[in-house]
Short mmCIF file of C-alpha atoms in Angstrom, two decimals:
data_model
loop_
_atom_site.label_atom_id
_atom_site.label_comp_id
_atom_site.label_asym_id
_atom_site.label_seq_id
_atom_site.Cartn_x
_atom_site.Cartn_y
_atom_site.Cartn_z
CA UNK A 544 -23.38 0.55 5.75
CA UNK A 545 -20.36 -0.58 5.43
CA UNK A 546 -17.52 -0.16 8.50
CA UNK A 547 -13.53 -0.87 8.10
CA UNK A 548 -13.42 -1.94 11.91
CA UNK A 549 -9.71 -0.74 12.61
CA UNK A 550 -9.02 2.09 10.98
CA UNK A 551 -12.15 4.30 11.46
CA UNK A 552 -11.80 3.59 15.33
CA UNK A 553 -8.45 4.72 15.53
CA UNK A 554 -9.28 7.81 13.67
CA UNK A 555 -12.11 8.84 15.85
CA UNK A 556 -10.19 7.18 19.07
CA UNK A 557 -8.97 10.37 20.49
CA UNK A 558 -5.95 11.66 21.52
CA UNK A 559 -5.33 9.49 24.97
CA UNK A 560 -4.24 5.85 24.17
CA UNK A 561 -2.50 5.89 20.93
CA UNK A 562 -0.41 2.79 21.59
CA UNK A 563 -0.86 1.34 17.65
CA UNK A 564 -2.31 -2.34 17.39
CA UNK A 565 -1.96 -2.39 14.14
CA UNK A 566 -3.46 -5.53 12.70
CA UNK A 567 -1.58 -6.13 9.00
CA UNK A 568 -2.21 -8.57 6.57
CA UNK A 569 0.73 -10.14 4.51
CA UNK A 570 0.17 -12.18 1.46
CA UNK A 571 2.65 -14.98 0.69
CA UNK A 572 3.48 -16.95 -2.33
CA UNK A 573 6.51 -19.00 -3.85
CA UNK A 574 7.72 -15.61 -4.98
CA UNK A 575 10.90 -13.54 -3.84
CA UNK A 576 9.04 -10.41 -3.88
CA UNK A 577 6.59 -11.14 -1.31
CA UNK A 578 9.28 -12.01 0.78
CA UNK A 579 10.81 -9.27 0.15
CA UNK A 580 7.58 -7.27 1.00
CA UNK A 581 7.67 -9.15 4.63
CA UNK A 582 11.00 -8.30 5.41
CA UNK A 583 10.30 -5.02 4.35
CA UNK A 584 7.40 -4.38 6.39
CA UNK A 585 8.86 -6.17 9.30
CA UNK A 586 11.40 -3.71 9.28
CA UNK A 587 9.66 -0.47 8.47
CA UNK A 588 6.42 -0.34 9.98
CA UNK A 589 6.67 -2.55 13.14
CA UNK A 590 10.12 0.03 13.87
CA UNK A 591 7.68 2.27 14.25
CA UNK A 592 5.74 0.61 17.04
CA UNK A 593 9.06 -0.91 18.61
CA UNK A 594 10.65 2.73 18.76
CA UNK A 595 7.63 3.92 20.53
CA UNK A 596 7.17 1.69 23.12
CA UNK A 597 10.33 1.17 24.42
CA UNK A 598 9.87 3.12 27.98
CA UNK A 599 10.99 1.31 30.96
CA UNK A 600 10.06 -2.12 31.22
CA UNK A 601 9.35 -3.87 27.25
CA UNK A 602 6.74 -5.94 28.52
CA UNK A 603 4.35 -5.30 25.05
CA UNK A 604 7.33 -5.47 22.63
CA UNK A 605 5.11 -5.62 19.49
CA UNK A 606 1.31 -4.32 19.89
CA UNK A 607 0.76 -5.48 16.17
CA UNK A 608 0.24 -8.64 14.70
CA UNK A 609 0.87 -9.78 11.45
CA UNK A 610 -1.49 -12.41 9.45
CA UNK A 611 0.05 -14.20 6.67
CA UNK A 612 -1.93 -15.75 4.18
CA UNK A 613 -1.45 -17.56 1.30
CA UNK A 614 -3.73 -18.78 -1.32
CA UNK A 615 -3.59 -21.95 -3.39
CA UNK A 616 -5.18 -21.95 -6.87
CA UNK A 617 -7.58 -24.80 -6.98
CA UNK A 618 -6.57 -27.70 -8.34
CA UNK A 619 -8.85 -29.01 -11.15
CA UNK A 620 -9.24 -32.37 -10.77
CA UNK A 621 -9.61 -33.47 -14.63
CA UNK A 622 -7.04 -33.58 -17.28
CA UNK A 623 -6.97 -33.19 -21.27
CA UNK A 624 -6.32 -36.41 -22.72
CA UNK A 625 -3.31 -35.94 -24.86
CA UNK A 626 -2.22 -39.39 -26.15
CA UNK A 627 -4.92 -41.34 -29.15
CA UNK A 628 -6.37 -43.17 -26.41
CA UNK A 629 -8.34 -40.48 -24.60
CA UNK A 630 -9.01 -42.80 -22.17
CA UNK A 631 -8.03 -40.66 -18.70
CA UNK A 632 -10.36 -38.04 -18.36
CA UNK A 633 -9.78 -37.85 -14.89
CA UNK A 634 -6.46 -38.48 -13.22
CA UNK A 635 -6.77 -41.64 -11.05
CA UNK A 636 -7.03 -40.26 -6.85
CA UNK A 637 -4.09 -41.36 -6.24
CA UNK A 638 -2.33 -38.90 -8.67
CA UNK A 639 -4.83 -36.12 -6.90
CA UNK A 640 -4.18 -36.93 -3.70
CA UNK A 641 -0.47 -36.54 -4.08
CA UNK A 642 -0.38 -33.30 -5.96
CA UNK A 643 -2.77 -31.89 -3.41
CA UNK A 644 -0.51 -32.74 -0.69
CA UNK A 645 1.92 -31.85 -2.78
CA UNK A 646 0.65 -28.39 -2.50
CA UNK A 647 -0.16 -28.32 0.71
CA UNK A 648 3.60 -29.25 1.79
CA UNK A 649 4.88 -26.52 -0.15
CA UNK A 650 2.66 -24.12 1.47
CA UNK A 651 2.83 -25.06 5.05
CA UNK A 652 7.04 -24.75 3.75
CA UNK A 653 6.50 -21.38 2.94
CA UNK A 654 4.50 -20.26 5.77
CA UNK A 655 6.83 -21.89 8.00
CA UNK A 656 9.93 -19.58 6.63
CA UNK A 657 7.64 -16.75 6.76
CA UNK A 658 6.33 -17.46 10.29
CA UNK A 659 10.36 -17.82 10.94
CA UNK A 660 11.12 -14.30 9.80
CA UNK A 661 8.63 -13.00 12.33
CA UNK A 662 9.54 -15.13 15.23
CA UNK A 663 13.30 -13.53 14.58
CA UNK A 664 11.86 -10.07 14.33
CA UNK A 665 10.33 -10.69 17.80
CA UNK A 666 6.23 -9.87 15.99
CA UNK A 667 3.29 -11.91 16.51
CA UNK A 668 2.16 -13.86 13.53
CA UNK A 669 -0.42 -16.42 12.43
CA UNK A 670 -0.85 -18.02 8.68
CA UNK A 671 -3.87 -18.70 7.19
CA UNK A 672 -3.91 -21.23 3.93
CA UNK A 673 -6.94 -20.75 1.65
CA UNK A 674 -8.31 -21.81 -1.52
CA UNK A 675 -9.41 -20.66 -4.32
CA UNK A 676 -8.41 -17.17 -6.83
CA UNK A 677 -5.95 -15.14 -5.13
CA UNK A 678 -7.35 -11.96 -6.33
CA UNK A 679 -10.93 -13.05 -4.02
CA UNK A 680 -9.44 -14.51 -1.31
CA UNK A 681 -7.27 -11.91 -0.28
CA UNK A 682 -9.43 -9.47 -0.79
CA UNK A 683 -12.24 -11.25 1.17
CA UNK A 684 -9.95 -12.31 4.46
CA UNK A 685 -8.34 -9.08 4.73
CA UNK A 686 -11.78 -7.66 5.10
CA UNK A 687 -13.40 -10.30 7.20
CA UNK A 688 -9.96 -10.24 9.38
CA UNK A 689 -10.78 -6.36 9.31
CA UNK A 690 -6.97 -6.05 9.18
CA UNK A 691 -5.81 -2.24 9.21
CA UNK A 692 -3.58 -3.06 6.48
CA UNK A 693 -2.66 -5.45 3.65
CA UNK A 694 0.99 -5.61 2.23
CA UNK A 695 1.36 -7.26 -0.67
CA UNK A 696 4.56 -7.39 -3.00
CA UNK A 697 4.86 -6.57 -6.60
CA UNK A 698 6.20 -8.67 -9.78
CA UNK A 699 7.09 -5.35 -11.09
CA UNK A 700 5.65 -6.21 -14.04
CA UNK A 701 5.20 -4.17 -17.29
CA UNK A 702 1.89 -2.23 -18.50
CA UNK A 703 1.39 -5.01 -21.42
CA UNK A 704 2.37 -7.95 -19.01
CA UNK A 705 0.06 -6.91 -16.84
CA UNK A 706 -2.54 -6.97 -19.23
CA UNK A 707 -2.19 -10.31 -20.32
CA UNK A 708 -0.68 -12.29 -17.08
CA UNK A 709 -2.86 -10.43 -14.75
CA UNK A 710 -1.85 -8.69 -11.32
CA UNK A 711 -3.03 -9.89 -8.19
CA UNK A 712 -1.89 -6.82 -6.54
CA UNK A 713 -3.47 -4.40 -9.08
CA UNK A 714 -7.00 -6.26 -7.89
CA UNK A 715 -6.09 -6.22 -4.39
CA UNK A 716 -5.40 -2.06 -4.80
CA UNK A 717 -8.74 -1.74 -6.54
CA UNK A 718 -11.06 -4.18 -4.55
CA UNK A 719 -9.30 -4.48 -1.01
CA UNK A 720 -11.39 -2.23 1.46
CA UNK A 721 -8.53 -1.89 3.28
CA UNK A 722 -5.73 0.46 2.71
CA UNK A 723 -3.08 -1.54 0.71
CA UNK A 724 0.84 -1.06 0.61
CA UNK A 725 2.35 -2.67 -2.50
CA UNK A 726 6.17 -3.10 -1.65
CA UNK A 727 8.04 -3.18 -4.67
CA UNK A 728 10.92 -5.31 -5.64
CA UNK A 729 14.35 -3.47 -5.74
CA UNK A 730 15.45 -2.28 -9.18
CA UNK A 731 18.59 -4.58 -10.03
CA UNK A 732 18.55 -4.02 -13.62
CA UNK A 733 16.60 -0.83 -13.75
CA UNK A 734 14.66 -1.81 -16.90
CA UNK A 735 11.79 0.75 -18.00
CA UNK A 736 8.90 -1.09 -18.44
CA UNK A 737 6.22 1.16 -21.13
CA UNK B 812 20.22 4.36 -9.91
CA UNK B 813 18.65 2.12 -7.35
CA UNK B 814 19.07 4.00 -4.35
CA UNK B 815 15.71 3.88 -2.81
CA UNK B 816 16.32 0.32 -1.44
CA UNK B 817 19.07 1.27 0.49
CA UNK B 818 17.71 3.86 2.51
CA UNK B 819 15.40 1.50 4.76
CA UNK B 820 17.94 -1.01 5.03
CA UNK B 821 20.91 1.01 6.47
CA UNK B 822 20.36 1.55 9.97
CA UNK B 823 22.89 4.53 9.67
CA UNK B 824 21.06 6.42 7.65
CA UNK B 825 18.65 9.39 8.77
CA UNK B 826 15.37 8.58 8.57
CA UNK B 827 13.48 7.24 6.42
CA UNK B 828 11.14 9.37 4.48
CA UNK B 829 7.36 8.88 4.14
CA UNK B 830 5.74 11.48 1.13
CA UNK B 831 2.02 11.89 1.44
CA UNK B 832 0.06 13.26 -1.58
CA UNK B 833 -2.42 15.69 -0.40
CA UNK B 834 -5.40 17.61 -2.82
CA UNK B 835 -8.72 19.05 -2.17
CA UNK B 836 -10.47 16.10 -1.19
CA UNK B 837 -11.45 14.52 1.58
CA UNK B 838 -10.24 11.26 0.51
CA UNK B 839 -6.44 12.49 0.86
CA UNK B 840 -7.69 14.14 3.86
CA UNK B 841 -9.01 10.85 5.30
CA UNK B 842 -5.13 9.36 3.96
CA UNK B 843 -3.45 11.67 5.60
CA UNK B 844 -5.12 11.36 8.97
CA UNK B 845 -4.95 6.91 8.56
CA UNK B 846 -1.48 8.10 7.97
CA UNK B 847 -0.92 10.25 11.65
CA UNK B 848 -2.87 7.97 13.27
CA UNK B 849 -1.19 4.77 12.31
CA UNK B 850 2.53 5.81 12.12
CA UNK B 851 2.83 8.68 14.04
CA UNK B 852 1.54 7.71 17.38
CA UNK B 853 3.48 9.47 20.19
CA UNK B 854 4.22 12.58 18.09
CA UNK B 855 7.61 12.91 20.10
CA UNK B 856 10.09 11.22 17.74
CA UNK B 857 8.64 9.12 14.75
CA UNK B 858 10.86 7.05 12.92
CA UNK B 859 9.98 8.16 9.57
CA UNK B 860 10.45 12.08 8.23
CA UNK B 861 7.25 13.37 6.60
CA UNK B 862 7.13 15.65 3.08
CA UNK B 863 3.73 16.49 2.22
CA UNK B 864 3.34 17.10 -1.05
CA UNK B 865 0.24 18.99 -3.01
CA UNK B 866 0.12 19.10 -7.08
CA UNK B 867 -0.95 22.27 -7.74
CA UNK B 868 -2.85 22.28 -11.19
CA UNK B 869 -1.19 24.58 -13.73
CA UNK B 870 -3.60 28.15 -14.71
CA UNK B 871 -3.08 27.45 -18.30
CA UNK B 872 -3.71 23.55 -17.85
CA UNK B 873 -7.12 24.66 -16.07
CA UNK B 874 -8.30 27.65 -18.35
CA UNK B 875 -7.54 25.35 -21.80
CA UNK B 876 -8.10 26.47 -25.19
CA UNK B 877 -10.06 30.12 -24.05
CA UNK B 878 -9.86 31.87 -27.23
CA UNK B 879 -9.36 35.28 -26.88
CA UNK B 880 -9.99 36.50 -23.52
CA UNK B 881 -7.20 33.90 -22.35
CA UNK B 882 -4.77 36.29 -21.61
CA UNK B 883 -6.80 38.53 -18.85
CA UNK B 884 -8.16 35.57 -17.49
CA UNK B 885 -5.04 33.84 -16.42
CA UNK B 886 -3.64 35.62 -13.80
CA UNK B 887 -6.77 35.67 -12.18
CA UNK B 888 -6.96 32.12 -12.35
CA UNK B 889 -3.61 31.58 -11.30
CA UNK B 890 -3.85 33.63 -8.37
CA UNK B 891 -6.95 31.83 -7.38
CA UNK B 892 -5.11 28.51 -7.90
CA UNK B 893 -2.48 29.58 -5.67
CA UNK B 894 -4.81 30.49 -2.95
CA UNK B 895 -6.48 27.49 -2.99
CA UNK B 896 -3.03 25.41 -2.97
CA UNK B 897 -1.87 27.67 0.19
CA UNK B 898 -5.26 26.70 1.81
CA UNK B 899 -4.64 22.86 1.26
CA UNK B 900 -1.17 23.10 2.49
CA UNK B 901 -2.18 25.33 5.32
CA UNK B 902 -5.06 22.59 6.57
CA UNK B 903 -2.49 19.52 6.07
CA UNK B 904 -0.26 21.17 8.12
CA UNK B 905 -2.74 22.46 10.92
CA UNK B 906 -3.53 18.53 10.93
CA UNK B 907 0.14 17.75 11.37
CA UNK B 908 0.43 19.96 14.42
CA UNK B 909 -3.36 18.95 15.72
CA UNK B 910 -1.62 15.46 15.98
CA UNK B 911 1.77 16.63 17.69
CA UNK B 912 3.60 15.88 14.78
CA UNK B 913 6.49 18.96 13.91
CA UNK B 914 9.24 19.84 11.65
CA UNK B 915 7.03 18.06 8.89
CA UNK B 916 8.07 19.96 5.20
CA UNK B 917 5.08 21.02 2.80
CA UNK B 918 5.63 20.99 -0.63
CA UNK B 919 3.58 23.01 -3.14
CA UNK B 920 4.42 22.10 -6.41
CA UNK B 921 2.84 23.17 -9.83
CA UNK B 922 2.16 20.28 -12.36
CA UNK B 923 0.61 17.16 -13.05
CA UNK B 924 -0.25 15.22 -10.00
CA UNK B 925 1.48 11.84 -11.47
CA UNK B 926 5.01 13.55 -12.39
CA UNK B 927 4.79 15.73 -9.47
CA UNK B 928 4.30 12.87 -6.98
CA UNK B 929 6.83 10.47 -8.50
CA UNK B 930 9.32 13.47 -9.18
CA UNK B 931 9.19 14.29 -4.62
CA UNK B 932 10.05 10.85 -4.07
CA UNK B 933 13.18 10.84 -6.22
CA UNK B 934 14.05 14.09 -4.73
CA UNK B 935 13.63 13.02 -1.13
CA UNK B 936 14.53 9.11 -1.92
CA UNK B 937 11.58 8.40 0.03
CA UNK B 938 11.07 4.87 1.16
CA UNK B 939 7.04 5.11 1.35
CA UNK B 940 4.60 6.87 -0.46
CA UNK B 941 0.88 7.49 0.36
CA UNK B 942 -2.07 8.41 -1.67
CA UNK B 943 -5.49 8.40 -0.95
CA UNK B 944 -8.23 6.88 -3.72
CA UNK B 945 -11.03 8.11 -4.75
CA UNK B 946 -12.20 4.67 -5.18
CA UNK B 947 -13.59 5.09 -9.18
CA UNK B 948 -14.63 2.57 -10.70
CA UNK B 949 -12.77 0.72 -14.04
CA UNK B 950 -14.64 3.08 -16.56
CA UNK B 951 -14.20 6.22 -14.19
CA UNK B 952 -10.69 5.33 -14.12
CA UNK B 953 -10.03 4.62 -17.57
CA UNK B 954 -11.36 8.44 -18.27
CA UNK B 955 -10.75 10.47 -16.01
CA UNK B 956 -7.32 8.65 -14.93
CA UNK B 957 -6.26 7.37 -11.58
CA UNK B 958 -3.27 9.00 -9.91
CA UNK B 959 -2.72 6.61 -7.59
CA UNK B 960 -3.01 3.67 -10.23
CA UNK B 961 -0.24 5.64 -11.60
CA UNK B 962 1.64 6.12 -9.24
CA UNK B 963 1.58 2.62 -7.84
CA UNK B 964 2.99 0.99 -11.00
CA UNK B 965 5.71 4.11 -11.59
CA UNK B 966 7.07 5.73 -8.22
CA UNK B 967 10.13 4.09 -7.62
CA UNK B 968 9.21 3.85 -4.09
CA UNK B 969 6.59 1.19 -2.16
CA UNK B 970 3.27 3.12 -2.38
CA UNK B 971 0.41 2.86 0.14
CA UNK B 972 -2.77 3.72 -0.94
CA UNK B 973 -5.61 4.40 1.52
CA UNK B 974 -9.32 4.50 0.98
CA UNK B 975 -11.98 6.56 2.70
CA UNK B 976 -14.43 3.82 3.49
CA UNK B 977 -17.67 4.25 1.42
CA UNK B 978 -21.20 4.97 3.60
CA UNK B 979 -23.97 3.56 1.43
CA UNK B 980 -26.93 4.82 2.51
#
């Protein structure tokens, strides 16, 4: 049998203490629109909890918290020979090594700014960095983080790109146990995608 | 005409607007009360303004080719279909109050769920909408179509989708 932690116990929690601890899950990547879905969130949803609680003394600013995660795509540690040699099958460890710290620089980097945004909006936050497919991973930590939750962003991509590039946040919406807000990116050119 | 972005980022602005879809099932049911529980805490003055809306199927979508008869059959239908809408709306709404939340507006509107759902938030440039799942699977959704799959990839608005968590037995 399976339980969603959060959200069933707040539904069958009563009337009394409604004071929201809302656990939420944010996913992170290099793009604009998941930053976009942050600030978003930040603004929206933890108002809620901020305009609530703010009787008397503000001792619990923020009941919720806010995980971010962000998942690197393995790196495969062999290469296609291109050159008549064929000789480097695998990339020498030194060329591993840096590309993997490579990585993880840029995504401590991003956590960082996104840990920044929630320091300024005065919300609890931790990052978590995991490998592996996006698609899994998120799926699988927002349910073993039982988050109430998940906010992902959205490429805003078309029907037929979407068929072919793949959506992260169409698998999330499908898979994720949890209930899943896809932020959208704000129309600047107002293209209709078919 | 992008003017559902600005409305959550204008602190002037009246509130922001959150449209819940709402149908027969439990599983918009089970949305709707995720929904009360999680952003309306404290029922005295929530930040965000809530529309309900319920997609009302259409007597002559439901009845389909009849033949003959169609034509005595139709009202009867229709009138059924309306009671059944005003009972839906009626039973959001008594949850609404259950949970001290007021001055909430319920929409009845006739048409297909999809148009009907993206048409409310243009109307009431909402900044949220929620929809419940009824969790198919990828051939369940390929036939019988997924509103909230829809809905997701067309509202012009950030879309929350909730899911009534599954007891196996």
């Amino acid at each position: 049998m399976e339980e969603l932690g959060g959200g069933v116990d707040q539904v069958r929690g009563g009337a009394e203490e409604r004071r929201m601890k809302m656990k939420v899950m944010v996913a992170i990547d290099e793009s604009d629109g998941s930053f976009y879905a942050l600030n978003w969130a930040l603004d929206n949803i933890f108002n809620v909890m901020t305009s609530t609680s703010t009787i008397g003394t503000s001792t619990h600013e923020n009941e919720g918290m806010v995980f971010l995660v962000h998942v690197e795509p393995i790196f495969h540690n062999y290469v296609y020979p291109i050159g008549p040699s064929g000789a480097a099958f695998y990339p020498a460890s030194v060329v591993v090594d840096s590309v993997k710290k490579g990585q993880q620089e840029r995504s401590a980097a991003l956590l960082s700014r996104a840990l920044q945004i929630c320091k300024d909006k005065q919300i609890k936050a931790e990052s978590v960095i995991l490998n592996g497919d996006p698609r899994e991973m998120i799926c699988q930590a927002a349910e073993q983080m039982q988050v109430d939750l998940l906010i992902m962003g959205s490429r805003g991509l078309g029907k037929l790109q979407r068929a072919f590039l793949g959506s992260v946040s169409d698998y999330c919406a499908h898979h994720a146990k949890a209930p899943i807000l896809i932020v959208k990116p704000p129309d600047e050119h107002h293209k209709k995608h078919s | 005409m992008a003017t559902s972005k600005d409305e959550s980022s204008e602190k002037a602005q009246p509130q922001p607007v959150m449209v819940v879809a709402i149908d027969e099932s439990d599983h918009s049911a089970y949305a709707l009360r995720w929904t009360l529980d999680h952003f309306f805490t404290a029922g005295n003055d929530s930040v965000f303004k809530l529309v309900l809306v319920h997609a009302r199927p259409s007597a002559t979508s439901s009845v389909g080719l009849a033949g003959p008869g169609a034509a005595e059959v139709l009202p009867i239908v229709d009138s059924d279909l309306r009671k059944i809408a005003a009972r839906v709306a009626d039973s959001a709404k008594q949850l609404c109050i259950k949970k001290s939340v007021n001055n909430v507006i319920v929409e009845v509107v006739e048409g297909d769920p999809r148009n009907v759902l993206c048409d409310t938030v243009d109307k009431y440039h909402a900044s949220i909408l929620v929809v419940g799942s009824h969790g198919y699977g990828a051939i369940k959704r390929a036939v019988l179509g997924s509103v909230s799959d829809y809905c997701a990839h067309h509202a012009h608005c950030s879309v929350m989708i909730v899911k009534k968590p599954k007891t196996k037995h």
